[in-house]
């Protein structure tokens, strides 16, 4: 009995230490380090309101993230909350990164196309393409319950002196995985948003990591102002379209058999 009590006491003390470290210490240590590293890497001022760690779940919650846009009043990237729940024991057992849930709430992205044709993120793009040797053992992962809610995007097109907006962006992906067991199952993503005030919805099913790329999509768009978007066509057109509205309900199927054309 005494040995059992000692073991139980050790377990309780160990759990308490993990709890104190996770709930109270780690967030205050990680927050300044993370903001500094992101700022240095992206050359943009970064701020985070709060980081919460639950070592028992285990999960990480980041609240009030803001990435500044140099020289602009509006930020480049903002989100209200990012929640990540990891399956630690399953990850260890399968030797893969397995996340049970990824939830991003109220993200915002501000994109600006400058007068010289570059974008406010052009400096973040790689300068040269470097060919990496393909590893014989791919990095295995399974990302589950991916959700983006209440997203907003502002696109400022300075050369054309116009702006585009995406409001109430909703994205749900049940899972994305390159583990054999999951690769044979269909992923059924759902996307919806209001683009310049017009509703757009995309749904379907796909096996993105199989060689067949077996995919079925449904694209539903209503009341799209066609002339408004024709100005972005990169080729010169020999006609002028003064007015047209587009409604679509397209069903698309795609499959690429091994060593054959799609």
Short mmCIF file of the C-alpha atoms (twelve columns), coordinates in Angstrom:
data_MODEL
# 
_entry.id   MODEL 
# 
loop_
_atom_site.group_PDB 
_atom_site.id 
_atom_site.type_symbol 
_atom_site.label_atom_id 
_atom_site.label_alt_id 
_atom_site.label_comp_id 
_atom_site.label_asym_id 
_atom_site.label_seq_id 
_atom_site.Cartn_x 
_atom_site.Cartn_y 
_atom_site.Cartn_z 
_atom_site.pdbx_PDB_model_num 
ATOM 1   C CA . UNK A 1   0.000   0.000  0.000   1 
ATOM 2   C CA . UNK A 2   2.811   2.391  0.876   1 
ATOM 3   C CA . UNK A 3   4.456   1.784  -2.503  1 
ATOM 4   C CA . UNK A 4   1.151   2.406  -4.289  1 
ATOM 5   C CA . UNK A 5   0.671   5.668  -2.379  1 
ATOM 6   C CA . UNK A 6   4.189   6.786  -3.265  1 
ATOM 7   C CA . UNK A 7   3.627   6.020  -6.947  1 
ATOM 8   C CA . UNK A 8   0.297   7.866  -6.882  1 
ATOM 9   C CA . UNK A 9   1.918   10.838 -5.148  1 
ATOM 10  C CA . UNK A 10  4.702   10.949 -7.742  1 
ATOM 11  C CA . UNK A 11  2.151   10.826 -10.574 1 
ATOM 12  C CA . UNK A 12  0.126   13.658 -9.029  1 
ATOM 13  C CA . UNK A 13  3.235   15.791 -8.489  1 
ATOM 14  C CA . UNK A 14  4.430   15.103 -12.039 1 
ATOM 15  C CA . UNK A 15  1.009   16.016 -13.470 1 
ATOM 16  C CA . UNK A 16  0.959   19.195 -11.376 1 
ATOM 17  C CA . UNK A 17  4.414   20.206 -12.631 1 
ATOM 18  C CA . UNK A 18  3.325   19.635 -16.240 1 
ATOM 19  C CA . UNK A 19  0.181   21.672 -15.613 1 
ATOM 20  C CA . UNK A 20  2.042   24.584 -14.023 1 
ATOM 21  C CA . UNK A 21  4.644   24.589 -16.797 1 
ATOM 22  C CA . UNK A 22  2.056   24.329 -19.570 1 
ATOM 23  C CA . UNK A 23  -0.616  26.683 -18.279 1 
ATOM 24  C CA . UNK A 24  1.525   29.314 -16.561 1 
ATOM 25  C CA . UNK A 25  5.179   29.264 -17.637 1 
ATOM 26  C CA . UNK A 26  5.453   28.172 -21.284 1 
ATOM 27  C CA . UNK A 27  3.019   30.761 -22.753 1 
ATOM 28  C CA . UNK A 28  5.003   33.648 -21.283 1 
ATOM 29  C CA . UNK A 29  8.286   32.150 -22.497 1 
ATOM 30  C CA . UNK A 30  7.079   31.274 -26.003 1 
ATOM 31  C CA . UNK A 31  5.173   34.494 -26.770 1 
ATOM 32  C CA . UNK A 32  8.131   36.946 -26.982 1 
ATOM 33  C CA . UNK A 33  10.339  34.375 -28.728 1 
ATOM 34  C CA . UNK A 34  7.687   33.573 -31.329 1 
ATOM 35  C CA . UNK A 35  6.857   37.207 -32.109 1 
ATOM 36  C CA . UNK A 36  10.548  38.081 -32.439 1 
ATOM 37  C CA . UNK A 37  11.298  35.145 -34.748 1 
ATOM 38  C CA . UNK A 38  8.326   35.877 -37.017 1 
ATOM 39  C CA . UNK A 39  9.247   39.569 -37.192 1 
ATOM 40  C CA . UNK A 40  12.861  38.776 -38.083 1 
ATOM 41  C CA . UNK A 41  11.948  36.147 -40.665 1 
ATOM 42  C CA . UNK A 42  9.192   38.089 -42.448 1 
ATOM 43  C CA . UNK A 43  10.616  41.601 -41.878 1 
ATOM 44  C CA . UNK A 44  7.271   42.738 -40.532 1 
ATOM 45  C CA . UNK A 45  6.256   43.791 -37.063 1 
ATOM 46  C CA . UNK A 46  4.356   41.016 -35.324 1 
ATOM 47  C CA . UNK A 47  2.185   41.084 -32.243 1 
ATOM 48  C CA . UNK A 48  0.289   38.411 -30.318 1 
ATOM 49  C CA . UNK A 49  -2.199  39.170 -27.569 1 
ATOM 50  C CA . UNK A 50  -2.255  35.777 -25.888 1 
ATOM 51  C CA . UNK A 51  -0.920  32.236 -26.112 1 
ATOM 52  C CA . UNK A 52  -2.624  29.471 -24.163 1 
ATOM 53  C CA . UNK A 53  -1.248  25.960 -23.794 1 
ATOM 54  C CA . UNK A 54  -3.216  23.053 -22.410 1 
ATOM 55  C CA . UNK A 55  -0.675  20.280 -21.740 1 
ATOM 56  C CA . UNK A 56  -3.391  17.773 -20.911 1 
ATOM 57  C CA . UNK A 57  -5.365  18.103 -24.181 1 
ATOM 58  C CA . UNK A 58  -2.732  18.810 -25.574 1 
ATOM 59  C CA . UNK A 59  -3.582  21.991 -27.460 1 
ATOM 60  C CA . UNK A 60  -2.284  25.451 -28.310 1 
ATOM 61  C CA . UNK A 61  -4.416  28.571 -28.748 1 
ATOM 62  C CA . UNK A 62  -3.052  31.807 -30.206 1 
ATOM 63  C CA . UNK A 63  -5.256  34.885 -29.900 1 
ATOM 64  C CA . UNK A 64  -4.969  38.364 -31.357 1 
ATOM 65  C CA . UNK A 65  -2.298  37.736 -34.001 1 
ATOM 66  C CA . UNK A 66  -1.303  40.702 -36.160 1 
ATOM 67  C CA . UNK A 67  1.323   40.969 -38.899 1 
ATOM 68  C CA . UNK A 68  1.909   44.534 -40.047 1 
ATOM 69  C CA . UNK A 69  2.122   45.708 -43.656 1 
ATOM 70  C CA . UNK A 70  5.178   48.009 -43.874 1 
ATOM 71  C CA . UNK A 71  4.223   51.576 -44.707 1 
ATOM 72  C CA . UNK A 72  0.492   50.873 -44.543 1 
ATOM 73  C CA . UNK A 73  -2.124  51.589 -41.904 1 
ATOM 74  C CA . UNK A 74  -3.998  48.341 -42.511 1 
ATOM 75  C CA . UNK A 75  -2.301  45.093 -41.419 1 
ATOM 76  C CA . UNK A 76  -1.144  42.349 -43.760 1 
ATOM 77  C CA . UNK A 77  -2.412  39.350 -41.782 1 
ATOM 78  C CA . UNK A 78  -4.688  39.215 -38.757 1 
ATOM 79  C CA . UNK A 79  -6.611  36.478 -37.044 1 
ATOM 80  C CA . UNK A 80  -8.726  36.416 -33.931 1 
ATOM 81  C CA . UNK A 81  -7.871  32.893 -32.821 1 
ATOM 82  C CA . UNK A 82  -5.910  29.854 -33.977 1 
ATOM 83  C CA . UNK A 83  -6.580  26.602 -32.150 1 
ATOM 84  C CA . UNK A 84  -4.523  23.447 -32.719 1 
ATOM 85  C CA . UNK A 85  -5.207  20.147 -30.987 1 
ATOM 86  C CA . UNK A 86  -2.513  17.486 -31.377 1 
ATOM 87  C CA . UNK A 87  -2.781  13.718 -31.050 1 
ATOM 88  C CA . UNK A 88  0.571   13.156 -29.375 1 
ATOM 89  C CA . UNK A 89  0.349   9.450  -28.588 1 
ATOM 90  C CA . UNK A 90  -1.034  8.595  -32.027 1 
ATOM 91  C CA . UNK A 91  1.699   10.699 -33.642 1 
ATOM 92  C CA . UNK A 92  4.365   8.790  -31.735 1 
ATOM 93  C CA . UNK A 93  2.784   5.430  -32.534 1 
ATOM 94  C CA . UNK A 94  2.431   6.168  -36.265 1 
ATOM 95  C CA . UNK A 95  5.632   8.233  -36.504 1 
ATOM 96  C CA . UNK A 96  3.677   11.011 -38.174 1 
ATOM 97  C CA . UNK A 97  2.343   14.475 -37.436 1 
ATOM 98  C CA . UNK A 98  -1.304  13.998 -36.493 1 
ATOM 99  C CA . UNK A 99  -3.474  16.943 -35.525 1 
ATOM 100 C CA . UNK A 100 -7.034  16.263 -34.392 1 
ATOM 101 C CA . UNK A 101 -8.297  19.786 -35.032 1 
ATOM 102 C CA . UNK A 102 -7.132  23.028 -36.654 1 
ATOM 103 C CA . UNK A 103 -9.488  25.970 -36.244 1 
ATOM 104 C CA . UNK A 104 -8.819  29.485 -37.538 1 
ATOM 105 C CA . UNK A 105 -11.338 32.133 -36.531 1 
ATOM 106 C CA . UNK A 106 -11.833 35.493 -38.281 1 
ATOM 107 C CA . UNK A 107 -8.648  35.672 -40.350 1 
ATOM 108 C CA . UNK A 108 -7.945  38.776 -42.434 1 
ATOM 109 C CA . UNK A 109 -5.570  39.152 -45.381 1 
ATOM 110 C CA . UNK A 110 -4.738  42.497 -46.967 1 
ATOM 111 C CA . UNK A 111 -3.216  42.239 -50.463 1 
ATOM 112 C CA . UNK A 112 -1.983  45.222 -52.461 1 
ATOM 113 C CA . UNK A 113 -0.926  45.163 -56.095 1 
ATOM 114 C CA . UNK A 114 1.450   48.085 -56.517 1 
ATOM 115 C CA . UNK A 115 1.797   50.359 -59.536 1 
ATOM 116 C CA . UNK A 116 4.955   48.518 -60.651 1 
ATOM 117 C CA . UNK A 117 3.076   45.208 -60.755 1 
ATOM 118 C CA . UNK A 118 4.598   43.791 -57.581 1 
ATOM 119 C CA . UNK A 119 2.640   42.851 -54.492 1 
ATOM 120 C CA . UNK A 120 3.023   43.703 -50.839 1 
ATOM 121 C CA . UNK A 121 4.203   40.127 -50.275 1 
ATOM 122 C CA . UNK A 122 6.625   39.928 -53.227 1 
ATOM 123 C CA . UNK A 123 9.629   40.171 -50.897 1 
ATOM 124 C CA . UNK A 124 8.451   37.006 -49.153 1 
ATOM 125 C CA . UNK A 125 8.583   34.911 -52.328 1 
ATOM 126 C CA . UNK A 126 11.717  32.799 -52.893 1 
ATOM 127 C CA . UNK A 127 14.204  34.457 -55.239 1 
ATOM 128 C CA . UNK A 128 15.392  31.284 -56.897 1 
ATOM 129 C CA . UNK A 129 13.882  27.868 -57.217 1 
ATOM 130 C CA . UNK A 130 16.039  25.261 -55.585 1 
ATOM 131 C CA . UNK A 131 15.532  21.644 -56.504 1 
ATOM 132 C CA . UNK A 132 15.380  19.487 -53.442 1 
ATOM 133 C CA . UNK A 133 16.233  15.833 -53.531 1 
ATOM 134 C CA . UNK A 134 13.151  13.732 -53.068 1 
ATOM 135 C CA . UNK A 135 13.281  11.775 -49.866 1 
ATOM 136 C CA . UNK A 136 12.675  8.050  -50.099 1 
ATOM 137 C CA . UNK A 137 10.592  8.297  -46.934 1 
ATOM 138 C CA . UNK A 138 8.005   11.087 -47.178 1 
ATOM 139 C CA . UNK A 139 7.041   13.112 -44.137 1 
ATOM 140 C CA . UNK A 140 3.777   11.556 -42.969 1 
ATOM 141 C CA . UNK A 141 0.946   13.715 -41.701 1 
ATOM 142 C CA . UNK A 142 -2.755  13.701 -40.983 1 
ATOM 143 C CA . UNK A 143 -4.487  17.048 -40.472 1 
ATOM 144 C CA . UNK A 144 -8.078  16.626 -39.310 1 
ATOM 145 C CA . UNK A 145 -11.101 18.886 -38.821 1 
ATOM 146 C CA . UNK A 146 -9.616  21.916 -40.579 1 
ATOM 147 C CA . UNK A 147 -11.928 24.909 -40.225 1 
ATOM 148 C CA . UNK A 148 -11.690 28.548 -41.283 1 
ATOM 149 C CA . UNK A 149 -14.607 30.740 -40.221 1 
ATOM 150 C CA . UNK A 150 -15.445 34.387 -40.793 1 
ATOM 151 C CA . UNK A 151 -12.518 35.118 -43.112 1 
ATOM 152 C CA . UNK A 152 -12.072 38.437 -44.916 1 
ATOM 153 C CA . UNK A 153 -9.738  39.498 -47.737 1 
ATOM 154 C CA . UNK A 154 -9.125  42.952 -49.212 1 
ATOM 155 C CA . UNK A 155 -7.364  43.150 -52.572 1 
ATOM 156 C CA . UNK A 156 -6.269  46.644 -53.595 1 
ATOM 157 C CA . UNK A 157 -5.379  46.876 -57.286 1 
ATOM 158 C CA . UNK A 158 -3.490  50.161 -57.616 1 
ATOM 159 C CA . UNK A 159 -2.727  49.947 -61.395 1 
ATOM 160 C CA . UNK A 160 -6.435  49.536 -62.172 1 
ATOM 161 C CA . UNK A 161 -7.493  51.818 -59.312 1 
ATOM 162 C CA . UNK A 162 -9.997  49.323 -57.988 1 
ATOM 163 C CA . UNK A 163 -10.511 47.014 -55.038 1 
ATOM 164 C CA . UNK A 164 -11.941 43.545 -54.524 1 
ATOM 165 C CA . UNK A 165 -13.324 42.063 -51.344 1 
ATOM 166 C CA . UNK A 166 -13.944 38.595 -49.979 1 
ATOM 167 C CA . UNK A 167 -16.273 38.475 -47.014 1 
ATOM 168 C CA . UNK A 168 -17.514 35.754 -44.670 1 
ATOM 169 C CA . UNK A 169 -15.126 33.144 -46.041 1 
ATOM 170 C CA . UNK A 170 -15.914 29.675 -44.730 1 
ATOM 171 C CA . UNK A 171 -13.715 26.647 -45.379 1 
ATOM 172 C CA . UNK A 172 -14.099 23.144 -43.973 1 
ATOM 173 C CA . UNK A 173 -11.822 20.208 -44.781 1 
ATOM 174 C CA . UNK A 174 -12.525 16.983 -42.857 1 
ATOM 175 C CA . UNK A 175 -8.948  15.777 -43.227 1 
ATOM 176 C CA . UNK A 176 -5.827  15.917 -45.373 1 
ATOM 177 C CA . UNK A 177 -3.404  13.036 -45.050 1 
ATOM 178 C CA . UNK A 178 -0.721  11.133 -46.936 1 
ATOM 179 C CA . UNK A 179 -0.916  8.118  -44.635 1 
ATOM 180 C CA . UNK A 180 -1.899  4.998  -46.604 1 
ATOM 181 C CA . UNK A 181 -4.970  4.280  -44.509 1 
ATOM 182 C CA . UNK A 182 -6.435  7.743  -45.154 1 
ATOM 183 C CA . UNK A 183 -5.274  8.232  -48.751 1 
ATOM 184 C CA . UNK A 184 -7.956  5.883  -50.090 1 
ATOM 185 C CA . UNK A 185 -10.754 7.859  -48.436 1 
ATOM 186 C CA . UNK A 186 -12.400 10.827 -50.107 1 
ATOM 187 C CA . UNK A 187 -11.754 14.291 -48.697 1 
ATOM 188 C CA . UNK A 188 -14.927 16.386 -48.954 1 
ATOM 189 C CA . UNK A 189 -13.965 20.071 -48.680 1 
ATOM 190 C CA . UNK A 190 -16.528 22.870 -48.547 1 
ATOM 191 C CA . UNK A 191 -15.888 26.512 -49.402 1 
ATOM 192 C CA . UNK A 192 -18.179 29.514 -49.441 1 
ATOM 193 C CA . UNK A 193 -17.693 33.278 -49.488 1 
ATOM 194 C CA . UNK A 194 -19.068 36.536 -50.818 1 
ATOM 195 C CA . UNK A 195 -16.704 37.835 -53.503 1 
ATOM 196 C CA . UNK A 196 -17.424 41.497 -54.231 1 
ATOM 197 C CA . UNK A 197 -20.882 40.943 -52.808 1 
ATOM 198 C CA . UNK A 198 -21.642 37.844 -54.892 1 
ATOM 199 C CA . UNK A 199 -22.042 34.432 -53.298 1 
ATOM 200 C CA . UNK A 200 -19.620 31.670 -54.303 1 
ATOM 201 C CA . UNK A 201 -19.839 28.079 -53.072 1 
ATOM 202 C CA . UNK A 202 -17.578 25.158 -53.947 1 
ATOM 203 C CA . UNK A 203 -17.961 21.602 -52.730 1 
ATOM 204 C CA . UNK A 204 -16.874 18.164 -53.815 1 
ATOM 205 C CA . UNK A 205 -14.724 15.197 -52.975 1 
ATOM 206 C CA . UNK A 206 -11.139 14.305 -53.806 1 
ATOM 207 C CA . UNK A 207 -8.293  11.890 -53.123 1 
ATOM 208 C CA . UNK A 208 -5.453  14.416 -53.530 1 
ATOM 209 C CA . UNK A 209 -2.583  12.163 -52.462 1 
ATOM 210 C CA . UNK A 210 -3.395  9.144  -54.629 1 
ATOM 211 C CA . UNK A 211 -1.772  8.915  -58.059 1 
ATOM 212 C CA . UNK A 212 -5.229  8.935  -59.692 1 
ATOM 213 C CA . UNK A 213 -6.110  12.364 -58.164 1 
ATOM 214 C CA . UNK A 214 -9.739  11.183 -58.291 1 
ATOM 215 C CA . UNK A 215 -11.721 14.415 -57.883 1 
ATOM 216 C CA . UNK A 216 -15.310 15.599 -58.187 1 
ATOM 217 C CA . UNK A 217 -16.216 19.274 -57.770 1 
ATOM 218 C CA . UNK A 218 -19.398 21.325 -57.666 1 
ATOM 219 C CA . UNK A 219 -19.013 25.053 -58.354 1 
ATOM 220 C CA . UNK A 220 -22.004 27.265 -57.639 1 
ATOM 221 C CA . UNK A 221 -21.761 30.989 -58.451 1 
ATOM 222 C CA . UNK A 222 -24.535 33.515 -58.826 1 
ATOM 223 C CA . UNK A 223 -24.846 36.987 -60.344 1 
ATOM 224 C CA . UNK A 224 -21.167 37.396 -61.307 1 
ATOM 225 C CA . UNK A 225 -20.382 40.675 -63.091 1 
ATOM 226 C CA . UNK A 226 -18.367 39.338 -66.064 1 
ATOM 227 C CA . UNK A 227 -17.019 42.669 -67.491 1 
ATOM 228 C CA . UNK A 228 -15.692 43.590 -64.053 1 
ATOM 229 C CA . UNK A 229 -13.333 40.596 -64.103 1 
ATOM 230 C CA . UNK A 230 -12.477 40.609 -67.826 1 
ATOM 231 C CA . UNK A 231 -10.035 43.456 -67.210 1 
ATOM 232 C CA . UNK A 232 -7.708  40.903 -65.593 1 
ATOM 233 C CA . UNK A 233 -7.508  38.673 -68.681 1 
ATOM 234 C CA . UNK A 234 -3.810  38.820 -69.717 1 
ATOM 235 C CA . UNK A 235 -4.470  38.709 -73.490 1 
ATOM 236 C CA . UNK A 236 -5.895  41.429 -75.726 1 
ATOM 237 C CA . UNK A 237 -9.496  40.849 -76.718 1 
ATOM 238 C CA . UNK A 238 -11.002 42.030 -80.009 1 
ATOM 239 C CA . UNK A 239 -14.350 42.800 -78.455 1 
ATOM 240 C CA . UNK A 240 -15.823 44.828 -75.645 1 
ATOM 241 C CA . UNK A 241 -18.388 43.406 -73.275 1 
ATOM 242 C CA . UNK A 242 -20.452 46.149 -71.686 1 
ATOM 243 C CA . UNK A 243 -22.724 44.013 -69.566 1 
ATOM 244 C CA . UNK A 244 -23.148 40.365 -68.606 1 
ATOM 245 C CA . UNK A 245 -24.098 38.366 -65.532 1 
ATOM 246 C CA . UNK A 246 -23.078 34.768 -64.911 1 
ATOM 247 C CA . UNK A 247 -24.843 32.051 -62.933 1 
ATOM 248 C CA . UNK A 248 -23.220 28.617 -62.818 1 
ATOM 249 C CA . UNK A 249 -23.835 25.250 -61.249 1 
ATOM 250 C CA . UNK A 250 -20.970 23.186 -62.638 1 
ATOM 251 C CA . UNK A 251 -20.270 19.543 -61.825 1 
ATOM 252 C CA . UNK A 252 -16.691 18.522 -62.684 1 
ATOM 253 C CA . UNK A 253 -15.033 15.102 -62.542 1 
ATOM 254 C CA . UNK A 254 -11.311 14.441 -62.909 1 
ATOM 255 C CA . UNK A 255 -9.215  11.287 -62.796 1 
ATOM 256 C CA . UNK A 256 -5.646  10.627 -63.925 1 
ATOM 257 C CA . UNK A 257 -4.895  6.910  -64.419 1 
ATOM 258 C CA . UNK A 258 -1.308  5.827  -63.910 1 
ATOM 259 C CA . UNK A 259 0.862   6.541  -66.990 1 
ATOM 260 C CA . UNK A 260 -2.140  7.837  -68.947 1 
ATOM 261 C CA . UNK A 261 -3.553  11.229 -69.840 1 
ATOM 262 C CA . UNK A 262 -6.138  12.747 -67.467 1 
# 
